[in-house]
Amino acid sequence: MKITRLSLWHVPLTSHTAYYMADGKTCDTVESVVIAVETDAGLTGWGEVCPIPHYLPAYARGVAPALTELAPVILGGDPLGVESLMAKADAWLPGHAFAKSALDIALWDITGKAADLPLYTLMGGRQAADLPLYHSITCVAPDEMARIARDARASGITQFQAKLGASGDWRTDVERLVKVREAVGPGPLVYGDWNCGATTLWATRVGRAVAGFDVMLEQPCATLAECAQVRAATDLPMKLDELVHDTDTLLQAHKLGIMDAVALKLSKFGGLSALRRARDLCLHLGAKMCVECTWGSDIVTAAALHLGAATRPARLLNVCDLSGYVAPRVAPDGPVRRQGRIAPPDGPGLGIAPDRDLLGPPDLILD
């Protein structure tokens, strides 16, 4: 089997509610990149990557040039045996993991379709019928965040990520965490996420103030050393995200004792191939995992859910229905949340069919 064509679209995804984070980061309308990889066997694989502005070293308009540079490797390449072709891509164009993520997902989609198997079978075998979701709460006024949490709790959600730091006042972050905890009651998991936007002083003051409220802190500071300082000063469990993106950073975080939980995101690591390796390492290290992506619609949501379903349930913290936060839905048959949980599609490959009419004419064709 050979790859004959790659098509690419830029798709604006609009959040149902403007989404605020620390340090001025926002998700309102964010551009996602969707690709289709076609083969001479009549199979098409779909991939997606959706970088958030100012979040990580990734740029939506950088995907097309990267894939154009990789055209001599992609076109005519064998999509089966995904890691072999991705190794050639890495040798041809080092780095640019975010752009390669969409390609890697599409290749796995083709592989699953060729085998007539859902991707969770190829990722290690299904270990759970459905998966726990977390609900991410935009950083707004504390009372509004509490209302959002109550509504999500009523829908069955039991894990809540409260974004912090947008107002520039550590006391307001304390109020946010306390009110979200009170809104959902004892038992559900609540964690506050600064997305690298806090100083050690700020995060430590917040952590000590909420020490009696059963919360976890997520990615408070911009370096692993600073996060370790906050962990030691507050004695609160910590989840990492932005600072862990490969084997080396996972091992560093584990050595520092700050990786009680970790966000494994497709676009950070470079697709399903790399994320599966990270998943297996985290199983060995003992960290709880959130398997997801940075942002996006049905394609990245489905890809992450397949890997999540093939992960030991005791080590899976949660997953995210990214496509549930945005419009339009790229695939009408994409997965949806039910009673706080979500299941991967059961069809071959990703198990979804993106709507070509919605996508319209491609912005780039390589053939």
CSV table of C-alpha atoms in Angstrom, one decimal:
chain,number,residue,atom,x,y,z
A,1,MET,CA,0.0,0.0,0.0
A,2,LYS,CA,1.3,3.5,-0.9
A,3,ILE,CA,0.2,7.0,0.1
A,4,THR,CA,-0.9,8.9,-3.0
A,5,ARG,CA,-2.3,12.2,-1.6
A,6,LEU,CA,-2.4,14.4,1.4
A,7,SER,CA,-5.1,17.1,1.8
A,8,LEU,CA,-5.2,19.8,4.5
A,9,TRP,CA,-7.9,22.1,5.9
A,10,HIS,CA,-7.8,25.0,8.4
A,11,VAL,CA,-11.0,24.8,10.5
A,12,PRO,CA,-11.9,27.6,12.9
A,13,LEU,CA,-13.3,26.0,16.1
A,14,THR,CA,-15.3,28.4,18.3
A,15,SER,CA,-15.6,27.6,22.0
A,16,HIS,CA,-19.2,27.5,23.3
A,17,THR,CA,-18.0,29.8,26.1
A,18,ALA,CA,-14.9,32.0,25.9
A,19,TYR,CA,-12.2,30.1,27.8
A,20,TYR,CA,-9.7,32.0,29.9
A,21,MET,CA,-6.4,30.9,31.5
A,22,ALA,CA,-3.5,32.5,33.3
A,23,ASP,CA,-1.0,34.7,31.6
A,24,GLY,CA,-3.5,36.0,29.0
A,25,LYS,CA,-4.0,32.6,27.3
A,26,THR,CA,-7.5,32.3,25.8
A,27,CYS,CA,-9.5,29.8,23.7
A,28,ASP,CA,-12.3,31.6,21.9
A,29,THR,CA,-12.0,30.8,18.2
A,30,VAL,CA,-8.9,28.7,17.6
A,31,GLU,CA,-7.8,27.3,14.3
A,32,SER,CA,-7.6,23.5,14.0
A,33,VAL,CA,-5.7,21.7,11.2
A,34,VAL,CA,-7.4,18.6,9.7
A,35,ILE,CA,-5.6,16.3,7.2
A,36,ALA,CA,-6.7,13.4,5.1
A,37,VAL,CA,-4.1,10.9,3.9
A,38,GLU,CA,-5.2,8.8,0.9
A,39,THR,CA,-3.8,5.6,-0.4
A,40,ASP,CA,-3.8,3.5,-3.6
A,41,ALA,CA,-5.8,0.9,-1.8
A,42,GLY,CA,-8.8,3.3,-1.4
A,43,LEU,CA,-8.3,3.8,2.3
A,44,THR,CA,-8.2,7.3,3.8
A,45,GLY,CA,-6.8,8.2,7.2
A,46,TRP,CA,-7.7,11.3,9.1
A,47,GLY,CA,-5.6,13.4,11.5
A,48,GLU,CA,-5.9,16.7,13.4
A,49,VAL,CA,-3.9,19.1,15.5
A,50,CYS,CA,-5.1,22.2,17.1
A,51,PRO,CA,-2.5,24.4,18.9
A,52,ILE,CA,-3.7,27.0,21.4
A,53,PRO,CA,-2.0,30.3,20.9
A,54,HIS,CA,0.8,31.2,23.4
A,55,TYR,CA,0.4,27.7,25.0
A,56,LEU,CA,3.2,25.5,23.6
A,57,PRO,CA,5.8,25.8,20.7
A,58,ALA,CA,3.2,25.0,18.1
A,59,TYR,CA,1.5,27.1,15.4
A,60,ALA,CA,-1.5,26.0,13.3
A,61,ARG,CA,-0.1,27.7,10.2
A,62,GLY,CA,3.2,25.9,10.6
A,63,VAL,CA,1.6,22.5,9.9
A,64,ALA,CA,1.2,22.9,6.2
A,65,PRO,CA,4.8,24.0,5.6
A,66,ALA,CA,6.1,21.1,7.7
A,67,LEU,CA,4.0,18.6,5.9
A,68,THR,CA,5.1,20.1,2.5
A,69,GLU,CA,8.7,19.7,3.6
A,70,LEU,CA,7.9,16.0,4.4
A,71,ALA,CA,6.2,15.4,1.1
A,72,PRO,CA,9.1,13.3,-0.3
A,73,VAL,CA,8.8,11.0,2.7
A,74,ILE,CA,5.0,10.9,2.9
A,75,LEU,CA,4.1,10.5,-0.8
A,76,GLY,CA,4.8,7.0,-2.0
A,77,GLY,CA,5.4,5.8,1.6
A,78,ASP,CA,3.8,2.8,3.1
A,79,PRO,CA,1.3,3.8,5.8
A,80,LEU,CA,1.3,0.4,7.5
A,81,GLY,CA,3.9,0.0,10.2
A,82,VAL,CA,3.4,3.6,11.3
A,83,GLU,CA,6.5,4.0,13.4
A,84,SER,CA,8.7,3.0,10.4
A,85,LEU,CA,7.4,5.9,8.3
A,86,MET,CA,7.4,8.3,11.3
A,87,ALA,CA,11.1,7.4,11.9
A,88,LYS,CA,11.8,8.4,8.3
A,89,ALA,CA,9.9,11.7,8.9
A,90,ASP,CA,11.9,12.4,12.0
A,91,ALA,CA,15.1,11.8,10.2
A,92,TRP,CA,14.0,14.1,7.3
A,93,LEU,CA,12.7,16.9,9.5
A,94,PRO,CA,13.7,16.8,13.1
A,95,GLY,CA,11.3,18.3,15.6
A,96,HIS,CA,7.9,19.8,14.7
A,97,ALA,CA,6.1,17.2,16.8
A,98,PHE,CA,2.9,19.1,16.7
A,99,ALA,CA,2.7,18.9,12.9
A,100,LYS,CA,3.8,15.2,12.8
A,101,SER,CA,1.0,14.4,15.4
A,102,ALA,CA,-1.7,14.9,12.8
A,103,LEU,CA,0.2,12.7,10.3
A,104,ASP,CA,0.8,9.9,12.8
A,105,ILE,CA,-2.9,9.8,13.8
A,106,ALA,CA,-3.9,9.6,10.1
A,107,LEU,CA,-1.5,6.7,9.5
A,108,TRP,CA,-2.9,4.8,12.5
A,109,ASP,CA,-6.4,5.4,11.2
A,110,ILE,CA,-5.4,3.8,7.9
A,111,THR,CA,-3.7,0.9,9.7
A,112,GLY,CA,-6.8,0.2,11.7
A,113,LYS,CA,-9.0,0.3,8.6
A,114,ALA,CA,-6.6,-2.1,6.8
A,115,ALA,CA,-6.8,-4.5,9.7
A,116,ASP,CA,-10.6,-3.9,10.1
A,117,LEU,CA,-10.0,-3.2,13.8
A,118,PRO,CA,-10.6,-0.2,16.1
A,119,LEU,CA,-7.5,1.5,17.2
A,120,TYR,CA,-7.9,0.6,20.8
A,121,THR,CA,-7.2,-3.0,19.8
A,122,LEU,CA,-3.9,-2.0,18.1
A,123,MET,CA,-3.0,0.2,21.1
A,124,GLY,CA,-2.9,-2.8,23.4
A,125,GLY,CA,-6.5,-4.0,23.7
A,126,ARG,CA,-9.6,-2.5,25.2
A,127,GLN,CA,-9.5,-2.4,29.0
A,128,ALA,CA,-12.6,-0.3,29.7
A,129,ALA,CA,-16.0,0.1,28.2
A,130,ASP,CA,-16.0,3.8,28.8
A,131,LEU,CA,-13.7,6.4,30.4
A,132,PRO,CA,-14.0,9.0,33.1
A,133,LEU,CA,-14.2,12.6,32.0
A,134,TYR,CA,-13.0,15.8,33.6
A,135,HIS,CA,-14.7,19.1,33.0
A,136,SER,CA,-12.4,22.1,32.5
A,137,ILE,CA,-13.8,25.3,34.0
A,138,THR,CA,-12.8,28.7,32.5
A,139,CYS,CA,-11.1,31.2,34.8
A,140,VAL,CA,-13.9,33.7,35.5
A,141,ALA,CA,-15.6,35.0,38.7
A,142,PRO,CA,-15.5,32.4,41.5
A,143,ASP,CA,-19.4,32.2,41.8
A,144,GLU,CA,-19.7,31.6,38.1
A,145,MET,CA,-17.1,28.9,38.2
A,146,ALA,CA,-19.0,27.3,41.0
A,147,ARG,CA,-22.2,27.4,38.9
A,148,ILE,CA,-20.4,25.7,36.0
A,149,ALA,CA,-19.1,23.0,38.4
A,150,ARG,CA,-22.6,22.4,39.8
A,151,ASP,CA,-24.0,22.0,36.3
A,152,ALA,CA,-21.3,19.6,35.3
A,153,ARG,CA,-21.7,17.6,38.5
A,154,ALA,CA,-25.4,17.2,37.8
A,155,SER,CA,-24.5,15.7,34.4
A,156,GLY,CA,-22.4,13.0,36.1
A,157,ILE,CA,-18.9,14.6,36.0
A,158,THR,CA,-16.8,13.7,39.0
A,159,GLN,CA,-13.5,15.4,38.1
A,160,PHE,CA,-13.1,19.2,37.8
A,161,GLN,CA,-10.2,21.3,36.5
A,162,ALA,CA,-10.5,24.9,37.7
A,163,LYS,CA,-8.4,27.3,35.6
A,164,LEU,CA,-6.6,29.9,37.8
A,165,GLY,CA,-4.6,33.0,37.5
A,166,ALA,CA,-6.5,35.1,35.0
A,167,SER,CA,-7.3,37.9,37.4
A,168,GLY,CA,-3.8,38.4,38.8
A,169,ASP,CA,-4.9,38.0,42.4
A,170,TRP,CA,-3.9,34.9,44.5
A,171,ARG,CA,-6.8,35.4,46.9
A,172,THR,CA,-9.3,35.1,44.1
A,173,ASP,CA,-7.7,31.8,43.1
A,174,VAL,CA,-8.2,30.6,46.7
A,175,GLU,CA,-11.9,31.6,46.4
A,176,ARG,CA,-12.2,29.8,43.1
A,177,LEU,CA,-10.9,26.6,44.4
A,178,VAL,CA,-12.9,26.7,47.6
A,179,LYS,CA,-16.2,27.6,45.9
A,180,VAL,CA,-15.7,24.9,43.2
A,181,ARG,CA,-15.0,22.3,46.0
A,182,GLU,CA,-18.0,23.4,48.0
A,183,ALA,CA,-20.2,23.3,44.8
A,184,VAL,CA,-19.3,19.7,44.0
A,185,GLY,CA,-19.1,18.4,47.6
A,186,PRO,CA,-16.7,15.9,49.0
A,187,GLY,CA,-15.4,13.0,46.9
A,188,PRO,CA,-15.0,14.4,43.4
A,189,LEU,CA,-11.5,15.4,42.3
A,190,VAL,CA,-10.8,19.1,42.1
A,191,TYR,CA,-7.6,20.6,40.8
A,192,GLY,CA,-6.5,24.1,40.1
A,193,ASP,CA,-4.5,24.7,36.9
A,194,TRP,CA,-2.3,27.8,36.3
A,195,ASN,CA,-0.9,26.6,32.9
A,196,CYS,CA,2.6,27.8,34.1
A,197,GLY,CA,1.3,31.2,35.0
A,198,ALA,CA,2.1,31.4,38.7
A,199,THR,CA,5.2,32.4,40.7
A,200,THR,CA,6.3,30.0,43.4
A,201,LEU,CA,5.1,32.6,46.0
A,202,TRP,CA,1.7,32.9,44.5
A,203,ALA,CA,1.1,29.1,44.1
A,204,THR,CA,2.5,28.4,47.6
A,205,ARG,CA,0.2,30.9,49.2
A,206,VAL,CA,-2.8,29.5,47.3
A,207,GLY,CA,-1.8,25.9,48.1
A,208,ARG,CA,-1.4,26.6,51.8
A,209,ALA,CA,-4.7,28.4,52.0
A,210,VAL,CA,-6.6,25.5,50.4
A,211,ALA,CA,-4.7,22.7,52.2
A,212,GLY,CA,-7.8,21.6,54.1
A,213,PHE,CA,-10.1,21.4,51.0
A,214,ASP,CA,-8.8,18.3,49.3
A,215,VAL,CA,-7.5,19.7,46.0
A,216,MET,CA,-4.6,19.0,43.7
A,217,LEU,CA,-2.5,21.6,41.9
A,218,GLU,CA,-1.7,21.5,38.2
A,219,GLN,CA,1.3,23.0,36.5
A,220,PRO,CA,1.7,26.1,38.6
A,221,CYS,CA,5.0,27.4,37.3
A,222,ALA,CA,7.1,27.6,34.2
A,223,THR,CA,9.9,25.2,35.3
A,224,LEU,CA,10.1,21.8,36.9
A,225,ALA,CA,12.3,23.1,39.7
A,226,GLU,CA,9.7,25.8,40.6
A,227,CYS,CA,6.9,23.2,40.5
A,228,ALA,CA,9.0,21.0,42.9
A,229,GLN,CA,9.4,24.0,45.2
A,230,VAL,CA,5.6,24.5,45.3
A,231,ARG,CA,5.0,20.7,45.9
A,232,ALA,CA,7.4,20.7,48.8
A,233,ALA,CA,6.0,23.9,50.3
A,234,THR,CA,2.4,22.9,50.1
A,235,ASP,CA,2.5,19.1,50.4
A,236,LEU,CA,-0.3,19.0,47.9
A,237,PRO,CA,-0.4,16.4,45.0
A,238,MET,CA,0.6,17.8,41.7
A,239,LYS,CA,-0.4,17.2,38.0
A,240,LEU,CA,2.0,18.3,35.3
A,241,ASP,CA,1.2,19.3,31.7
A,242,GLU,CA,3.2,21.7,29.6
A,243,LEU,CA,6.6,20.8,30.9
A,244,VAL,CA,6.4,17.1,30.2
A,245,HIS,CA,6.5,16.3,26.4
A,246,ASP,CA,9.0,13.4,26.0
A,247,THR,CA,10.8,10.6,27.8
A,248,ASP,CA,13.5,12.9,29.3
A,249,THR,CA,11.0,15.4,30.8
A,250,LEU,CA,8.8,12.6,32.2
A,251,LEU,CA,11.8,11.0,33.9
A,252,GLN,CA,13.0,14.4,35.3
A,253,ALA,CA,9.5,15.1,36.7
A,254,HIS,CA,9.3,11.6,38.3
A,255,LYS,CA,12.8,12.1,39.8
A,256,LEU,CA,11.6,15.4,41.4
A,257,GLY,CA,8.5,13.7,42.9
A,258,ILE,CA,6.1,16.1,41.2
A,259,MET,CA,4.3,13.8,38.8
A,260,ASP,CA,1.4,12.4,40.9
A,261,ALA,CA,-0.6,12.9,37.6
A,262,VAL,CA,0.4,13.9,34.1
A,263,ALA,CA,-1.4,15.2,31.0
A,264,LEU,CA,-0.4,13.1,28.0
A,265,LYS,CA,-1.3,15.1,24.9
A,266,LEU,CA,-1.1,13.9,21.3
A,267,SER,CA,0.3,17.2,19.9
A,268,LYS,CA,2.9,17.6,22.6
A,269,PHE,CA,4.5,14.2,22.0
A,270,GLY,CA,3.9,13.8,18.3
A,271,GLY,CA,0.9,11.5,17.8
A,272,LEU,CA,-0.3,8.1,18.9
A,273,SER,CA,3.0,6.3,18.4
A,274,ALA,CA,4.9,8.6,20.8
A,275,LEU,CA,2.0,8.9,23.2
A,276,ARG,CA,1.7,5.2,23.5
A,277,ARG,CA,5.4,5.0,24.4
A,278,ALA,CA,4.8,7.7,27.0
A,279,ARG,CA,1.8,5.9,28.3
A,280,ASP,CA,3.8,2.7,28.8
A,281,LEU,CA,6.6,4.6,30.6
A,282,CYS,CA,4.0,6.3,33.0
A,283,LEU,CA,2.6,2.8,33.7
A,284,HIS,CA,6.1,1.9,34.9
A,285,LEU,CA,6.6,5.1,36.8
A,286,GLY,CA,3.3,4.8,38.6
A,287,ALA,CA,1.8,8.2,37.5
A,288,LYS,CA,-1.9,8.7,36.9
A,289,MET,CA,-2.6,9.8,33.4
A,290,CYS,CA,-4.9,12.2,31.6
A,291,VAL,CA,-4.9,11.0,27.9
A,292,GLU,CA,-6.0,13.8,25.6
A,293,CYS,CA,-4.8,16.6,23.3
A,294,THR,CA,-4.3,20.3,23.6
A,295,TRP,CA,-7.5,21.4,21.8
A,296,GLY,CA,-9.5,20.2,18.8
A,297,SER,CA,-12.5,18.4,17.6
A,298,ASP,CA,-13.7,14.9,16.9
A,299,ILE,CA,-10.5,13.5,15.3
A,300,VAL,CA,-8.1,14.2,18.2
A,301,THR,CA,-10.9,13.3,20.7
A,302,ALA,CA,-11.4,9.9,19.1
A,303,ALA,CA,-7.7,9.2,18.8
A,304,ALA,CA,-7.1,10.0,22.5
A,305,LEU,CA,-10.1,7.9,23.6
A,306,HIS,CA,-8.7,4.9,21.8
A,307,LEU,CA,-5.4,5.1,23.6
A,308,GLY,CA,-7.3,5.8,26.9
A,309,ALA,CA,-9.5,2.7,26.5
A,310,ALA,CA,-6.3,0.6,26.0
A,311,THR,CA,-4.8,2.0,29.3
A,312,ARG,CA,-5.0,0.2,32.6
A,313,PRO,CA,-8.0,1.8,34.3
A,314,ALA,CA,-6.3,2.1,37.7
A,315,ARG,CA,-3.7,4.4,36.1
A,316,LEU,CA,-6.1,6.4,33.9
A,317,LEU,CA,-7.0,9.6,35.7
A,318,ASN,CA,-9.4,10.9,33.0
A,319,VAL,CA,-9.9,11.8,29.4
A,320,CYS,CA,-11.4,14.9,27.7
A,321,ASP,CA,-14.2,15.3,25.1
A,322,LEU,CA,-12.5,18.2,23.4
A,323,SER,CA,-15.0,18.3,20.7
A,324,GLY,CA,-17.7,18.9,23.3
A,325,TYR,CA,-16.3,22.3,24.0
A,326,VAL,CA,-16.3,23.6,20.4
A,327,ALA,CA,-18.3,24.0,17.2
A,328,PRO,CA,-18.5,22.9,14.6
A,329,ARG,CA,-18.3,19.1,15.1
A,330,VAL,CA,-16.0,17.9,12.3
A,331,ALA,CA,-17.5,14.4,12.4
A,332,PRO,CA,-21.2,13.9,13.0
A,333,ASP,CA,-20.6,10.4,14.3
A,334,GLY,CA,-17.9,11.6,16.8
A,335,PRO,CA,-18.0,10.4,20.5
A,336,VAL,CA,-20.2,12.3,23.0
A,337,ARG,CA,-20.2,12.3,26.8
A,338,ARG,CA,-22.9,10.4,28.8
A,339,GLN,CA,-23.3,10.6,32.5
A,340,GLY,CA,-19.7,11.9,33.0
A,341,ARG,CA,-18.1,9.3,30.9
A,342,ILE,CA,-17.3,8.7,27.2
A,343,ALA,CA,-16.4,5.8,25.0
A,344,PRO,CA,-14.2,5.5,21.9
A,345,PRO,CA,-15.9,4.6,18.6
A,346,ASP,CA,-16.1,0.9,17.7
A,347,GLY,CA,-15.5,1.1,14.0
A,348,PRO,CA,-12.2,0.3,12.2
A,349,GLY,CA,-9.4,2.8,12.8
A,350,LEU,CA,-10.6,6.0,14.5
A,351,GLY,CA,-14.2,4.8,13.8
A,352,ILE,CA,-15.4,8.2,12.7
A,353,ALA,CA,-16.1,9.8,9.3
A,354,PRO,CA,-15.4,13.5,9.0
A,355,ASP,CA,-17.8,15.6,7.0
A,356,ARG,CA,-16.1,16.6,3.7
A,357,ASP,CA,-19.0,18.9,2.9
A,358,LEU,CA,-18.4,20.8,6.1
A,359,LEU,CA,-14.6,21.0,5.5
A,360,GLY,CA,-15.1,22.3,1.9
A,361,PRO,CA,-12.2,22.5,-0.6
A,362,PRO,CA,-8.7,21.7,0.9
A,363,ASP,CA,-6.3,24.6,1.6
A,364,LEU,CA,-3.4,22.3,0.5
A,365,ILE,CA,-3.1,19.2,-1.6
A,366,LEU,CA,0.1,17.2,-1.9
A,367,ASP,CA,0.2,14.5,-4.5
